Coordinates of C-alpha atoms and ligand atoms in Angstrom, one line a residue:
X1 CA 0.0 0.1 0.2
X2 CA 1.0 3.7 -0.8
X3 CA 2.1 6.2 1.9
X4 CA -0.6 8.9 2.9
X5 CA 1.5 11.5 1.0
X6 CA 1.5 8.8 -2.9
X7 CA -0.8 8.6 -5.4
X8 CA -2.8 5.1 -5.2
X9 CA -1.7 2.5 -7.8
X10 CA -2.9 -0.3 -7.4
X11 CA -6.6 -1.5 -8.0
X12 CA -8.5 -5.1 -6.4
X13 CA -12.4 -5.0 -7.6
X14 CA -14.9 -7.0 -6.1
X15 CA -17.4 -8.3 -8.4
X16 CA -20.3 -11.3 -8.2
X17 CA -22.6 -10.3 -11.8
X18 CA -22.3 -9.4 -15.3
X19 CA -19.1 -7.5 -14.7
X20 CA -20.3 -4.3 -17.9
X21 CA -18.5 -2.1 -15.5
X22 CA -15.1 -4.2 -14.1
X23 CA -15.1 -3.8 -18.0
X24 CA -14.9 0.0 -17.9
X25 CA -13.0 -0.2 -15.3
X26 CA -10.3 -2.0 -17.1
X27 CA -11.1 -1.3 -21.0
X28 CA -10.1 2.7 -19.1
X29 CA -6.7 1.0 -18.2
X30 CA -6.4 -0.6 -20.9
X31 CA -6.7 2.9 -23.4
X32 CA -4.9 4.6 -20.3
X33 CA -7.9 7.2 -20.0
X34 CA -7.4 5.2 -15.8
X35 CA -4.2 4.9 -14.9
X36 CA -4.4 2.6 -12.5
X37 CA -3.2 -0.9 -11.8
X38 CA -6.5 -3.5 -11.6
X39 CA -4.1 -6.5 -9.5
X40 CA -7.0 -8.9 -8.5
X41 CA -10.8 -9.2 -9.1
X42 CA -12.0 -10.9 -6.2
X43 CA -15.7 -12.6 -6.0
X44 CA -18.1 -14.3 -3.7
X45 CA -19.5 -15.9 -7.4
X46 CA -17.1 -17.9 -8.4
X47 CA -19.2 -18.6 -12.3
X48 CA -19.7 -14.9 -12.4
X49 CA -19.3 -13.4 -15.8
X50 CA -16.8 -10.6 -14.1
X51 CA -14.2 -13.5 -13.3
X52 CA -14.6 -15.0 -16.7
X53 CA -13.9 -11.7 -18.2
X54 CA -11.2 -10.8 -15.5
X55 CA -9.3 -14.2 -17.0
X56 CA -9.7 -13.1 -20.8
X57 CA -8.1 -9.9 -19.5
X58 CA -4.8 -10.9 -17.5
X59 CA -6.1 -10.1 -14.1
X60 CA -5.3 -12.8 -11.2
X61 CA -8.8 -14.1 -9.3
X62 CA -9.7 -14.7 -6.9
X63 CA -13.0 -16.4 -5.9
X64 CA -14.0 -16.7 -2.6
X65 CA -17.5 -19.2 -2.6
X66 CA -19.9 -18.6 0.6
X67 CA -21.0 -22.3 0.6
X68 CA -16.7 -23.4 1.5
X69 CA -17.2 -21.7 4.8
X70 CA -18.7 -22.9 7.8
X71 CA -20.6 -19.4 8.3
X72 CA -20.5 -15.9 6.6
X73 CA -18.2 -15.0 9.1
X74 CA -15.6 -16.9 8.4
X75 CA -16.0 -16.0 4.4
X76 CA -15.5 -12.4 5.3
X77 CA -12.7 -13.0 7.2
X78 CA -10.5 -15.1 4.9
X79 CA -11.9 -12.7 1.8
X80 CA -10.5 -9.6 4.5
X81 CA -7.6 -11.0 5.3
X82 CA -6.3 -12.2 1.1
X83 CA -7.3 -8.9 0.1
X84 CA -5.8 -7.3 3.0
X85 CA -2.5 -8.9 2.0
X86 CA -2.6 -8.2 -1.5
X87 CA -1.9 -4.5 -0.3
X88 CA -4.5 -2.7 -2.5
X89 CA -4.5 1.4 -2.5
X90 CA -8.1 1.8 -3.1
X91 CA -10.7 -1.7 -3.7
X92 CA -14.0 -0.9 -6.8
X93 CA -16.9 -2.3 -5.8
X94 CA -18.2 -2.8 -8.7
X95 CA -21.9 -5.6 -8.9
X96 CA -20.6 -7.0 -5.4
X97 CA -23.6 -8.1 -4.2
X98 CA -23.3 -9.1 -0.4
X99 CA -23.5 -6.6 2.7
X100 CA -19.4 -6.4 4.1
X101 CA -19.9 -6.3 7.3
X102 CA -18.3 -2.7 9.8
X103 CA -16.0 -4.2 10.6
X104 CA -14.6 -5.6 8.1
X105 CA -14.9 -2.2 6.2
X106 CA -13.1 -0.8 8.3
X107 CA -10.2 -2.5 7.4
X108 CA -10.1 -0.5 4.0
X109 CA -11.6 2.6 5.7
X110 CA -10.5 5.3 3.5
X111 CA -9.7 3.2 0.1
X112 CA -13.0 1.1 0.1
X113 CA -14.9 2.4 -3.8
X114 CA -19.0 1.1 -4.8
X115 CA -21.0 1.9 -7.1
X116 CA -24.5 1.9 -7.1
X117 CA -27.3 2.9 -9.5
X118 CA -28.9 5.2 -8.3
X119 CA -29.5 9.2 -6.5
X120 CA -28.4 8.2 -3.7
X121 CA -29.9 8.6 -0.7
X122 CA -33.2 7.9 -2.9
X123 CA -33.2 4.5 -3.9
X124 CA -30.5 2.8 -1.5
X125 CA -30.7 -1.6 -1.2
X126 CA -32.1 -3.7 -3.7
X127 CA -33.7 -3.1 -7.4
X128 CA -33.1 0.8 -7.0
X129 CA -34.8 1.1 -10.9
X130 CA -37.8 -0.3 -10.1
X131 CA -38.2 2.0 -7.0
X132 CA -37.5 4.7 -8.9
X133 CA -40.1 3.6 -11.8
X134 CA -42.2 3.0 -9.0
X135 CA -42.2 6.8 -7.4
X136 CA -42.6 8.6 -10.8
X137 CA -39.1 9.9 -10.5
X138 CA -38.5 11.8 -13.8
X139 CA -34.4 11.5 -13.3
X140 CA -32.7 8.6 -12.3
X141 CA -28.8 8.0 -11.6
X142 CA -26.4 6.4 -9.9
X143 CA -23.9 7.2 -7.4
X144 CA -19.9 7.2 -6.5
X145 CA -19.5 6.8 -3.0
X146 CA -16.7 5.5 -0.4
X147 CA -17.5 2.7 1.4
X148 CA -19.0 3.7 5.0
X149 CA -19.9 1.1 8.0
X150 CA -24.1 1.5 7.0
X151 CA -25.2 0.2 3.7
X152 CA -25.4 2.9 0.5
X153 CA -24.9 5.4 3.0
X154 CA -21.1 6.7 2.5
X155 CA -20.8 10.3 1.8
X156 CA -20.7 10.6 -2.0
X157 CA -18.0 11.2 -4.9
X158 CA -19.9 11.8 -7.8
X159 CA -23.6 11.1 -9.9
X160 CA -24.8 10.6 -13.0
X161 CA -27.9 11.3 -14.1
X162 CA -30.4 9.5 -16.8
X163 CA -33.6 10.7 -18.0
X164 CA -36.8 8.3 -17.1
X165 CA -38.3 7.2 -20.5
X166 CA -42.2 6.8 -20.9
X167 CA -42.8 4.0 -21.3
X168 CA -39.2 2.3 -20.2
X169 CA -39.9 -1.0 -18.1
X170 CA -36.9 -1.9 -15.7
X171 CA -34.7 -3.4 -17.8
X172 CA -34.9 -0.2 -20.2
X173 CA -34.0 1.5 -16.9
X174 CA -31.1 -0.7 -15.9
X175 CA -29.6 -0.7 -19.2
X176 CA -29.8 3.4 -19.3
X177 CA -27.6 3.4 -15.9
X178 CA -25.5 1.2 -16.7
X179 CA -24.6 3.6 -19.8
X180 CA -23.9 6.2 -17.7
X181 CA -22.1 3.7 -15.0
X182 CA -19.6 3.0 -17.6
X183 CA -18.5 5.9 -17.9
X184 CA -19.4 7.6 -14.4
X185 CA -16.7 4.7 -13.0
X186 CA -13.5 4.8 -14.4
X187 CA -14.1 8.2 -14.7
X188 CA -13.8 9.2 -10.4
X189 CA -11.2 6.7 -10.1
X190 CA -9.2 9.0 -12.4
X191 CA -9.2 11.5 -10.4
X192 CA -8.6 9.7 -6.4
X193 CA -5.7 8.0 -8.8
X194 CA -4.4 11.3 -10.2
X195 CA -4.3 13.0 -6.2
X196 CA -7.9 15.2 -7.3
X197 CA -9.9 13.7 -5.1
X198 CA -8.9 12.3 -1.5
X199 CA -10.4 9.8 0.5
X200 CA -10.4 9.4 4.4
X201 CA -12.5 6.7 6.3
X202 CA -15.6 9.5 6.4
X203 CA -14.7 12.1 3.8
X204 CA -14.0 13.1 0.1
X205 CA -12.2 15.4 0.0
X206 CA -11.3 17.6 -3.6
X207 CA -8.2 19.8 -4.0
X208 CA -8.6 19.6 -0.2
X209 CA -11.6 21.3 0.0
X210 CA -14.4 19.1 2.6
X211 CA -16.8 17.7 -0.4
X212 CA -20.7 18.2 0.8
X213 CA -22.5 17.7 -2.2
X214 CA -21.8 14.6 -4.8
X215 CA -20.0 15.9 -7.8
X216 CA -22.5 15.8 -10.5
X217 CA -20.7 14.4 -13.4
X218 CA -21.7 15.2 -17.7
X219 CA -24.7 13.2 -18.6
X220 CA -27.6 13.8 -20.6
X221 CA -30.7 15.6 -18.9
Ligands
GAR1 C1 -24.3 -2.3 -11.9 O1 -25.9 -1.7 -11.8 C2 -24.1 -1.9 -10.4 O2 -24.3 -0.5 -10.1 C3 -25.0 -2.9 -9.3 O3 -24.9 -3.9 -9.7 C4 -24.4 -4.3 -11.2 C5 -23.5 -4.9 -11.2 O4 -23.5 -4.5 -12.9 N1 -24.3 -2.5 -7.9 C6 -25.3 -2.1 -6.6 O5 -26.6 -2.7 -7.3 C7 -24.8 -2.5 -5.4 N2 -25.7 -2.1 -4.1 P1 -22.2 -5.2 -13.5 O6 -21.7 -6.4 -12.8 O7 -22.7 -5.5 -14.9 O8 -21.4 -4.4 -13.4

């Protein structure tokens, strides 16, 4: 891990599913739009397409399936031990669909971020697109935030908005939101990598000033 004075260089990515955000991040690294080195992809789902993609991309993978452990605590302890041993400068949750305990999060305080497909604090938790459609929201989007002990409630770093169109179903809104996520996540990671944003355990600083509102990334609204 780098010292507090040096910029982050290595990135661990945690995934559970399709891996489209993982792909966007890796492609940004390959295209030199993101100056981080993805050193490992960790998943609770050994058969996740995201892991297959990571293997193809030549990134080390670490499947840690919960079923191999007697209980959730043992699984999480082993996962956190493996992750800590790799000493990543940053950890990006990219569709990692398990809630991490406060103890686990504390081990990676100030260096773990997540993307959630809603304009937090609206629609935390499961099925945020369904929640947005049900609420009749005209605008939806995604948020990158610092991971803290409270799920989906860490300081928001940046958001991107998408319109909700007449006739949208959940699938359409998920797809539109995902393409926006693919723009947002690599950009935010690059800001962190370049030192434009700095993270502490419970706050985000932009050029040295504490961020009170998330940065709104250019969108199509
Ligand atoms: C993404 O939409 C991500 O924001 C969401 O899971 C999806 C993963 O897709 N994450 C959460 O809902 C976390 N609460 P992907 O595997 O194609 O990147």
